[in-house]
Amino acid sequence: MNINRNIAISDTGFVFDPSSGDSYSLNPVGTEIIQLLKKQKTIEEIQVEIVSKYEVDDVQLEKDIIDFILTLEQYNLIENNE
Amino acid sequence: MSKRKLTIAVTGLNNTDNPGPGIPVIRGLRDSEEFEVRIIGLAYENLEPGIYMHDIVDKTYQIPYPSAGTEVLLARLEYINSIEKIDVLIPNFDAELNTFMRSADKLKKMGIRTFLPTLEQYEERHKSVLPEYGEKYDVRVPKSKAIFNASDIYSLNDDFTYPVMVKGKFYDAFIAYNTEQVKMHFNKISSKWGLPVIIQEFVKGVEVNVVALGDGKGNVVGAVPMRKQFITDKGKAWAGITLKDDKMLEQTQKIFSATKWRGGMELELIKTNDGKYYLIEINPRLPAWVYLAVGAGQNLPEALVKLALGEDVKPYENYQVGKLFIRYSYDLICDIAEFEQLSTFGEL
């Protein structure tokens, strides 16, 4: 799973896709997840990282991360190579 | 280094909700590091806003409509040139281009340079012959048909499924969901722009455009792709953003290499959800959003002037992606004396 080439992600959570001109604003957790995806982390690794920082139920978190990734895919921001 | 002084005449001062490219072209010229320009505005109507923008346009002359004939226009330009000594003229309306192209040699004899497409290039990219263009240059275009008679509307069902686009030969485009709506738009468009009216397959996707400049030898001097971010009810971009889109640039290069396009051009494309590009229109001039290209690093109006002067221009290779333009409206306050001066004497 890779963040599409050229996608610009700022520290504030602003995401810009230069091929479509679309931009998106992420909340802080979304920003953290997308930064971890950019570092080529797996879903499991992302889960471990988020659980260590936030009080969250494992099952709920996995569901939320998958939902989030599906949304990124829908907007052509990531390619799922898995 | 002192800047070269040039006098440049520009049409398309109608900076309205359906803007002509005149004002953005002039802004590009005024940003030039090489030229110091005196701008002569050429206006058809006395309420074109550019006439009254004195920091943009130095002096304006009214000129006759193309329908008045070439001789009348040339006589007027000869008079204007006797006072202003115009170096380069940049026409910005589709409807006037034919007249200026036919007059290019006569203008050159007056000392006025232009940089326009050839008549053949101009004619073959008309909306009414887009299918032939697509076939000739191997470009994907939507199915379209030029109709000359309202009775042809009833046979459209044989070739098209609704909705369809109904387009004027120069301007205007409406979406129609049934025969009655086509008929209504046909009447409206044909009375305004004449015949034919073009019926085009409706392609669903995102509207993306390229502004480009060709040197007439097959080279692209500059090209910037843009996506409309906000579209007015007239279908005009009111905001847009530069894109990184290699496919659009490849398409532009392909068309310019094949046609040896000379001058400014706007390619209008639809990008479908599955990533296909359909060429829906070619406008034979720089578009009203050309100043975005200037802001993104390609001063295409400046390059066009250099080409008109017969100078070599190094092609632009880069531009900034993610540059936005956002249009706004602004009230100019003018004295009636200015309006009177233009209306009475034809110059201001």
Short mmCIF file of C-alpha atoms in Angstrom, two decimals:
data_model
loop_
_atom_site.label_atom_id
_atom_site.label_comp_id
_atom_site.label_asym_id
_atom_site.label_seq_id
_atom_site.Cartn_x
_atom_site.Cartn_y
_atom_site.Cartn_z
CA MET A 1 0.00 0.00 0.00
CA ASN A 2 1.61 3.22 -1.14
CA ILE A 3 0.65 6.84 -0.98
CA ASN A 4 0.41 7.94 -4.60
CA ARG A 5 3.48 9.62 -5.98
CA ASN A 6 3.29 13.43 -5.95
CA ILE A 7 0.65 13.64 -3.23
CA ALA A 8 1.65 16.50 -0.95
CA ILE A 9 0.88 16.16 2.76
CA SER A 10 1.55 19.05 5.09
CA ASP A 11 2.04 18.87 8.86
CA THR A 12 -1.32 20.57 9.30
CA GLY A 13 -3.10 17.65 7.65
CA PHE A 14 -3.72 19.41 4.33
CA VAL A 15 -3.46 16.91 1.47
CA PHE A 16 -3.06 18.06 -2.13
CA ASP A 17 -3.33 15.82 -5.17
CA PRO A 18 -1.53 17.69 -7.97
CA SER A 19 -2.87 15.44 -10.71
CA SER A 20 -6.52 16.17 -9.96
CA GLY A 21 -6.24 19.53 -8.21
CA ASP A 22 -8.27 18.15 -5.30
CA SER A 23 -7.35 18.96 -1.73
CA TYR A 24 -8.47 17.51 1.58
CA SER A 25 -8.20 18.41 5.24
CA LEU A 26 -7.50 15.64 7.72
CA ASN A 27 -8.00 15.66 11.47
CA PRO A 28 -4.92 15.08 13.66
CA VAL A 29 -5.36 11.29 13.84
CA GLY A 30 -5.96 11.07 10.08
CA THR A 31 -2.78 13.10 9.58
CA GLU A 32 -0.83 10.72 11.81
CA ILE A 33 -2.13 7.68 9.95
CA ILE A 34 -1.35 9.10 6.52
CA GLN A 35 2.16 10.05 7.66
CA LEU A 36 2.66 6.45 8.86
CA LEU A 37 1.36 5.12 5.54
CA LYS A 38 3.86 7.38 3.82
CA LYS A 39 6.59 5.69 5.85
CA GLN A 40 5.41 2.37 4.35
CA LYS A 41 4.01 1.10 7.67
CA THR A 42 1.56 -1.80 7.58
CA ILE A 43 -1.93 -1.62 9.06
CA GLU A 44 -0.74 -3.70 12.02
CA GLU A 45 2.20 -1.36 12.67
CA ILE A 46 -0.09 1.66 12.44
CA GLN A 47 -2.46 0.04 14.91
CA VAL A 48 0.32 -0.55 17.42
CA GLU A 49 1.50 3.03 17.10
CA ILE A 50 -1.97 4.55 17.53
CA VAL A 51 -2.93 2.25 20.43
CA SER A 52 0.22 3.28 22.27
CA LYS A 53 -0.82 6.94 22.09
CA TYR A 54 -4.58 6.94 22.39
CA GLU A 55 -7.14 5.19 24.52
CA VAL A 56 -8.91 3.12 21.92
CA ASP A 57 -10.43 -0.28 21.49
CA ASP A 58 -8.34 -2.53 19.19
CA VAL A 59 -11.25 -3.82 17.13
CA GLN A 60 -12.77 -0.38 16.68
CA LEU A 61 -9.39 1.06 15.68
CA GLU A 62 -8.77 -1.62 13.05
CA LYS A 63 -12.21 -0.98 11.59
CA ASP A 64 -11.60 2.79 11.54
CA ILE A 65 -8.18 2.44 9.92
CA ILE A 66 -9.55 0.17 7.20
CA ASP A 67 -12.43 2.60 6.61
CA PHE A 68 -9.96 5.45 6.34
CA ILE A 69 -7.75 3.56 3.90
CA LEU A 70 -10.75 2.67 1.74
CA THR A 71 -11.63 6.35 1.64
CA LEU A 72 -8.09 7.22 0.57
CA GLU A 73 -8.33 4.59 -2.15
CA GLN A 74 -11.65 5.94 -3.31
CA TYR A 75 -10.04 9.36 -3.80
CA ASN A 76 -7.08 7.80 -5.62
CA LEU A 77 -4.66 8.90 -2.93
CA ILE A 78 -3.21 5.45 -2.33
CA GLU A 79 -2.56 2.36 -4.36
CA ASN A 80 -3.25 -0.91 -2.60
CA ASN A 81 -0.58 -3.32 -3.77
CA GLU A 82 -1.27 -5.93 -1.13
CA MET B 1 19.15 46.60 -18.22
CA SER B 2 16.71 49.01 -19.77
CA LYS B 3 13.52 47.48 -21.08
CA ARG B 4 12.55 47.56 -24.74
CA LYS B 5 9.66 49.86 -25.46
CA LEU B 6 6.84 48.29 -27.44
CA THR B 7 3.37 49.41 -28.41
CA ILE B 8 0.93 46.54 -28.33
CA ALA B 9 -2.70 46.59 -29.43
CA VAL B 10 -5.04 44.17 -27.70
CA THR B 11 -8.72 43.26 -28.15
CA GLY B 12 -10.95 41.41 -25.68
CA LEU B 13 -11.20 44.10 -23.01
CA ASN B 14 -14.55 42.69 -21.88
CA ASN B 15 -13.49 41.66 -18.42
CA THR B 16 -17.03 40.64 -17.54
CA ASP B 17 -18.60 37.47 -16.12
CA ASN B 18 -17.82 35.98 -19.52
CA PRO B 19 -14.36 37.48 -19.78
CA GLY B 20 -12.29 38.05 -22.87
CA PRO B 21 -8.57 37.33 -22.56
CA GLY B 22 -7.48 40.95 -23.19
CA ILE B 23 -6.89 42.09 -19.61
CA PRO B 24 -5.02 38.95 -18.48
CA VAL B 25 -2.90 39.07 -21.64
CA ILE B 26 -2.02 42.70 -20.85
CA ARG B 27 -1.21 41.84 -17.23
CA GLY B 28 1.27 39.27 -18.52
CA LEU B 29 2.85 41.85 -20.82
CA ARG B 30 3.07 44.39 -18.01
CA ASP B 31 4.84 41.77 -15.87
CA SER B 32 7.49 41.34 -18.57
CA GLU B 33 11.10 41.77 -17.49
CA GLU B 34 12.08 42.59 -21.06
CA PHE B 35 9.44 44.95 -22.36
CA GLU B 36 8.01 48.23 -21.30
CA VAL B 37 4.68 48.24 -23.04
CA ARG B 38 2.28 50.92 -24.12
CA ILE B 39 -1.08 49.20 -24.43
CA ILE B 40 -3.59 50.23 -27.04
CA GLY B 41 -6.99 48.75 -26.31
CA LEU B 42 -9.23 47.94 -29.25
CA ALA B 43 -12.85 47.78 -28.15
CA TYR B 44 -16.07 46.86 -29.91
CA GLU B 45 -18.46 48.08 -27.24
CA ASN B 46 -18.33 51.16 -25.09
CA LEU B 47 -18.85 49.36 -21.78
CA GLU B 48 -15.97 46.92 -22.03
CA PRO B 49 -14.43 47.37 -18.57
CA GLY B 50 -10.82 47.36 -19.81
CA ILE B 51 -11.44 50.68 -21.57
CA TYR B 52 -11.73 52.35 -18.17
CA MET B 53 -8.81 50.55 -16.49
CA HIS B 54 -6.24 53.25 -17.06
CA ASP B 55 -3.45 51.50 -15.18
CA ILE B 56 -3.86 48.51 -17.50
CA VAL B 57 -4.79 50.09 -20.84
CA ASP B 58 -3.08 53.33 -21.89
CA LYS B 59 -5.45 54.33 -24.65
CA THR B 60 -8.49 52.72 -26.24
CA TYR B 61 -9.95 53.02 -29.72
CA GLN B 62 -13.26 51.63 -30.82
CA ILE B 63 -13.06 49.36 -33.84
CA PRO B 64 -15.84 48.12 -36.13
CA TYR B 65 -17.35 44.67 -35.70
CA PRO B 66 -15.96 41.95 -37.98
CA SER B 67 -19.34 41.90 -39.73
CA ALA B 68 -18.60 45.42 -41.07
CA GLY B 69 -15.95 43.88 -43.33
CA THR B 70 -12.19 43.69 -43.52
CA GLU B 71 -11.69 46.96 -45.42
CA VAL B 72 -13.52 49.01 -42.81
CA LEU B 73 -11.48 47.40 -40.03
CA LEU B 74 -8.19 47.93 -41.87
CA ALA B 75 -9.02 51.58 -42.54
CA ARG B 76 -9.67 52.06 -38.83
CA LEU B 77 -6.46 50.27 -37.86
CA GLU B 78 -4.51 52.34 -40.37
CA TYR B 79 -5.78 55.49 -38.68
CA ILE B 80 -4.96 54.14 -35.20
CA ASN B 81 -1.52 53.03 -36.36
CA SER B 82 -0.77 56.45 -37.85
CA ILE B 83 -1.02 57.82 -34.31
CA GLU B 84 0.21 54.95 -32.17
CA LYS B 85 2.77 53.10 -34.33
CA ILE B 86 1.70 49.64 -33.20
CA ASP B 87 4.41 46.97 -33.03
CA VAL B 88 2.26 43.92 -32.29
CA LEU B 89 -1.48 43.28 -32.37
CA ILE B 90 -3.02 40.48 -30.28
CA PRO B 91 -6.63 39.66 -31.22
CA ASN B 92 -8.42 37.74 -28.48
CA PHE B 93 -11.88 36.89 -29.80
CA ASP B 94 -12.66 33.73 -31.76
CA ALA B 95 -15.15 35.61 -33.92
CA GLU B 96 -12.64 38.23 -35.08
CA LEU B 97 -9.70 35.91 -35.71
CA ASN B 98 -10.66 35.04 -39.25
CA THR B 99 -10.63 38.72 -40.23
CA PHE B 100 -7.26 39.33 -38.58
CA MET B 101 -5.72 36.21 -40.11
CA ARG B 102 -6.82 37.29 -43.58
CA SER B 103 -5.45 40.75 -42.91
CA ALA B 104 -2.11 39.64 -41.44
CA ASP B 105 -0.08 40.54 -44.56
CA LYS B 106 -1.68 43.96 -44.88
CA LEU B 107 -1.09 44.60 -41.21
CA LYS B 108 2.53 43.58 -41.62
CA LYS B 109 2.91 46.14 -44.40
CA MET B 110 1.69 48.74 -41.92
CA GLY B 111 4.39 47.55 -39.53
CA ILE B 112 1.97 45.69 -37.29
CA ARG B 113 3.03 42.13 -36.42
CA THR B 114 0.69 39.35 -35.41
CA PHE B 115 1.27 35.73 -34.45
CA LEU B 116 -1.81 33.82 -35.51
CA PRO B 117 -2.66 30.33 -36.71
CA THR B 118 -2.93 29.74 -40.43
CA LEU B 119 -6.40 29.70 -41.95
CA GLU B 120 -6.13 25.94 -42.46
CA GLN B 121 -5.18 25.37 -38.81
CA TYR B 122 -8.00 27.64 -37.71
CA GLU B 123 -10.65 26.00 -39.88
CA GLU B 124 -9.84 22.37 -39.19
CA ARG B 125 -10.20 22.69 -35.40
CA HIS B 126 -13.75 24.08 -35.54
CA LYS B 127 -16.21 22.37 -33.25
CA SER B 128 -18.32 21.44 -36.25
CA VAL B 129 -15.51 19.29 -37.71
CA LEU B 130 -14.12 17.88 -34.45
CA PRO B 131 -14.78 14.23 -35.41
CA GLU B 132 -12.66 14.65 -38.55
CA TYR B 133 -9.96 16.38 -36.48
CA GLY B 134 -9.96 13.52 -33.98
CA GLU B 135 -9.56 10.97 -36.74
CA LYS B 136 -6.87 12.91 -38.60
CA TYR B 137 -4.68 13.47 -35.55
CA ASP B 138 -5.60 10.34 -33.59
CA VAL B 139 -7.16 12.22 -30.68
CA ARG B 140 -10.13 10.91 -28.70
CA VAL B 141 -13.12 13.21 -29.21
CA PRO B 142 -16.78 12.83 -28.26
CA LYS B 143 -19.21 11.89 -31.00
CA SER B 144 -20.63 15.06 -32.49
CA LYS B 145 -22.75 16.26 -35.35
CA ALA B 146 -23.20 19.70 -36.88
CA ILE B 147 -26.84 20.49 -37.61
CA PHE B 148 -28.06 23.23 -39.90
CA ASN B 149 -31.77 22.72 -39.59
CA ALA B 150 -34.16 22.37 -36.64
CA SER B 151 -35.78 19.40 -38.37
CA ASP B 152 -32.48 17.47 -37.95
CA ILE B 153 -33.10 17.48 -34.20
CA TYR B 154 -35.73 14.76 -34.47
CA SER B 155 -33.30 12.29 -36.01
CA LEU B 156 -30.72 12.75 -33.24
CA ASN B 157 -32.17 9.79 -31.36
CA ASP B 158 -30.66 7.54 -34.02
CA ASP B 159 -27.10 8.59 -33.18
CA PHE B 160 -27.13 9.91 -29.63
CA THR B 161 -28.48 9.02 -26.21
CA TYR B 162 -29.54 11.84 -23.92
CA PRO B 163 -28.24 14.00 -22.37
CA VAL B 164 -26.32 15.74 -25.17
CA MET B 165 -24.39 18.99 -25.33
CA VAL B 166 -25.74 21.71 -27.64
CA LYS B 167 -23.01 24.14 -28.67
CA GLY B 168 -22.67 27.33 -30.68
CA LYS B 169 -19.97 27.50 -33.34
CA PHE B 170 -18.08 30.20 -31.43
CA TYR B 171 -19.47 30.30 -27.91
CA ASP B 172 -22.16 28.87 -25.62
CA ALA B 173 -22.80 25.30 -24.58
CA PHE B 174 -25.88 23.85 -22.92
CA ILE B 175 -26.80 20.41 -21.72
CA ALA B 176 -30.10 19.04 -23.08
CA TYR B 177 -32.01 16.05 -21.72
CA ASN B 178 -34.59 15.67 -24.47
CA THR B 179 -35.58 16.77 -27.96
CA GLU B 180 -37.55 19.77 -26.73
CA GLN B 181 -34.56 21.12 -24.82
CA VAL B 182 -32.29 20.65 -27.85
CA LYS B 183 -34.81 22.59 -29.92
CA MET B 184 -34.91 25.42 -27.40
CA HIS B 185 -31.10 25.69 -27.25
CA PHE B 186 -30.82 25.33 -31.04
CA ASN B 187 -33.05 28.36 -31.55
CA LYS B 188 -31.28 30.42 -28.92
CA ILE B 189 -27.76 29.56 -30.14
CA SER B 190 -28.44 29.82 -33.87
CA SER B 191 -29.99 33.27 -33.50
CA LYS B 192 -26.91 34.44 -31.58
CA TRP B 193 -24.02 32.70 -33.34
CA GLY B 194 -25.51 31.46 -36.59
CA LEU B 195 -25.27 27.95 -37.99
CA PRO B 196 -24.29 25.22 -37.62
CA VAL B 197 -25.19 24.27 -34.08
CA ILE B 198 -23.16 21.36 -32.79
CA ILE B 199 -24.65 18.39 -30.99
CA GLN B 200 -22.05 16.58 -28.92
CA GLU B 201 -22.12 13.37 -26.92
CA PHE B 202 -22.15 14.20 -23.20
CA VAL B 203 -18.98 12.87 -21.60
CA LYS B 204 -19.12 12.58 -17.83
CA GLY B 205 -15.97 13.60 -16.02
CA VAL B 206 -13.90 16.50 -14.80
CA GLU B 207 -13.30 19.50 -17.04
CA VAL B 208 -9.60 20.19 -17.47
CA ASN B 209 -7.92 22.67 -19.79
CA VAL B 210 -4.48 23.42 -21.17
CA VAL B 211 -3.23 26.84 -22.21
CA ALA B 212 -0.41 26.52 -24.70
CA LEU B 213 1.61 28.45 -27.24
CA GLY B 214 3.00 26.99 -30.45
CA ASP B 215 5.85 28.40 -32.52
CA GLY B 216 4.37 27.28 -35.85
CA LYS B 217 7.15 24.73 -36.36
CA GLY B 218 5.66 21.97 -34.22
CA ASN B 219 7.18 23.06 -30.92
CA VAL B 220 5.29 23.85 -27.75
CA VAL B 221 6.77 27.07 -26.37
CA GLY B 222 4.81 26.72 -23.16
CA ALA B 223 1.88 24.75 -21.76
CA VAL B 224 0.10 24.73 -18.41
CA PRO B 225 -2.76 22.36 -17.47
CA MET B 226 -5.52 23.61 -15.22
CA ARG B 227 -8.64 22.25 -13.60
CA LYS B 228 -11.63 24.51 -13.14
CA GLN B 229 -12.39 24.72 -9.43
CA PHE B 230 -15.43 26.94 -9.65
CA ILE B 231 -17.60 27.29 -12.74
CA THR B 232 -20.11 30.08 -13.37
CA ASP B 233 -23.57 29.47 -14.79
CA LYS B 234 -22.05 30.40 -18.16
CA GLY B 235 -19.58 27.56 -17.81
CA LYS B 236 -16.65 29.91 -17.27
CA ALA B 237 -13.89 29.18 -14.80
CA TRP B 238 -14.10 31.53 -11.83
CA ALA B 239 -11.33 29.70 -10.00
CA GLY B 240 -8.83 27.11 -11.15
CA ILE B 241 -5.65 25.32 -10.17
CA THR B 242 -2.57 24.24 -12.10
CA LEU B 243 -2.13 20.48 -12.34
CA LYS B 244 0.70 18.06 -12.72
CA ASP B 245 -0.63 16.01 -15.56
CA ASP B 246 1.87 14.52 -17.98
CA LYS B 247 -0.85 12.97 -20.14
CA MET B 248 -2.37 16.37 -20.86
CA LEU B 249 1.03 17.77 -21.77
CA GLU B 250 1.76 14.77 -24.01
CA GLN B 251 -1.59 15.29 -25.74
CA THR B 252 -0.75 18.97 -26.25
CA GLN B 253 2.67 18.13 -27.68
CA LYS B 254 1.13 15.53 -29.98
CA ILE B 255 -1.39 18.01 -31.38
CA PHE B 256 1.19 20.78 -31.79
CA SER B 257 3.72 18.49 -33.48
CA ALA B 258 1.12 17.18 -35.90
CA THR B 259 -0.53 20.51 -36.72
CA LYS B 260 2.46 22.86 -36.33
CA TRP B 261 0.10 25.16 -34.48
CA ARG B 262 1.05 28.82 -34.58
CA GLY B 263 -0.02 31.06 -31.71
CA GLY B 264 -2.00 30.67 -28.53
CA MET B 265 -4.39 27.83 -27.92
CA GLU B 266 -6.69 26.49 -25.24
CA LEU B 267 -7.45 22.79 -25.22
CA GLU B 268 -10.63 21.84 -23.42
CA LEU B 269 -10.73 18.25 -22.26
CA ILE B 270 -12.90 16.00 -20.15
CA LYS B 271 -11.08 13.53 -17.93
CA THR B 272 -13.33 10.57 -17.23
CA ASN B 273 -13.32 8.58 -14.00
CA ASP B 274 -11.37 5.79 -15.70
CA GLY B 275 -8.62 8.22 -16.68
CA LYS B 276 -9.49 8.75 -20.36
CA TYR B 277 -9.23 12.19 -21.93
CA TYR B 278 -11.73 13.48 -24.47
CA LEU B 279 -10.89 16.60 -26.43
CA ILE B 280 -14.08 18.63 -26.53
CA GLU B 281 -12.90 21.92 -27.94
CA ILE B 282 -9.87 23.81 -29.24
CA ASN B 283 -9.94 27.56 -28.82
CA PRO B 284 -7.54 29.24 -31.26
CA ARG B 285 -6.19 31.87 -28.85
CA LEU B 286 -4.95 32.35 -25.32
CA PRO B 287 -7.83 31.92 -22.86
CA ALA B 288 -9.06 34.38 -20.22
CA TRP B 289 -7.28 32.38 -17.51
CA VAL B 290 -3.86 32.80 -19.16
CA TYR B 291 -2.64 34.92 -16.26
CA LEU B 292 -2.60 31.75 -14.15
CA ALA B 293 0.12 30.45 -16.48
CA VAL B 294 2.02 33.72 -15.96
CA GLY B 295 1.63 33.32 -12.19
CA ALA B 296 2.83 29.72 -12.43
CA GLY B 297 6.01 30.77 -14.23
CA GLN B 298 5.18 30.82 -17.94
CA ASN B 299 4.64 34.29 -19.36
CA LEU B 300 2.94 33.11 -22.54
CA PRO B 301 1.74 36.60 -23.64
CA GLU B 302 5.34 37.83 -23.49
CA ALA B 303 6.53 34.79 -25.46
CA LEU B 304 3.79 35.37 -28.04
CA VAL B 305 4.98 38.95 -28.58
CA LYS B 306 8.55 37.76 -29.07
CA LEU B 307 7.39 35.19 -31.63
CA ALA B 308 5.40 37.90 -33.41
CA LEU B 309 8.58 39.98 -33.59
CA GLY B 310 10.35 37.04 -35.23
CA GLU B 311 12.56 36.31 -32.23
CA ASP B 312 13.60 32.88 -31.01
CA VAL B 313 11.94 31.87 -27.80
CA LYS B 314 13.34 29.26 -25.48
CA PRO B 315 10.50 26.88 -24.59
CA TYR B 316 9.33 26.90 -21.01
CA GLU B 317 9.97 23.56 -19.36
CA ASN B 318 8.47 24.04 -15.91
CA TYR B 319 5.62 25.64 -14.08
CA GLN B 320 4.44 25.64 -10.51
CA VAL B 321 1.85 23.00 -9.70
CA GLY B 322 -0.89 23.96 -7.24
CA LYS B 323 -1.11 27.64 -8.23
CA LEU B 324 -4.66 28.92 -7.94
CA PHE B 325 -6.47 31.75 -9.61
CA ILE B 326 -9.59 33.17 -8.06
CA ARG B 327 -11.51 35.74 -10.05
CA TYR B 328 -13.38 38.57 -8.44
CA SER B 329 -15.70 41.32 -9.51
CA TYR B 330 -14.85 44.94 -8.87
CA ASP B 331 -16.74 48.16 -9.45
CA LEU B 332 -14.89 50.76 -11.49
CA ILE B 333 -16.18 54.24 -10.89
CA CYS B 334 -15.96 56.42 -13.99
CA ASP B 335 -17.09 59.85 -14.89
CA ILE B 336 -19.72 60.20 -17.58
CA ALA B 337 -17.23 62.42 -19.43
CA GLU B 338 -15.10 59.35 -20.16
CA PHE B 339 -18.05 57.43 -21.50
CA GLU B 340 -19.03 60.48 -23.55
CA GLN B 341 -15.49 60.82 -24.94
CA LEU B 342 -15.44 57.19 -26.10
CA SER B 343 -19.00 57.17 -27.41
CA THR B 344 -18.59 60.46 -29.31
CA PHE B 345 -15.03 60.26 -30.60
CA GLY B 346 -14.43 56.51 -30.54
CA GLU B 347 -11.31 56.86 -28.42
CA LEU B 348 -10.36 57.37 -24.82
#
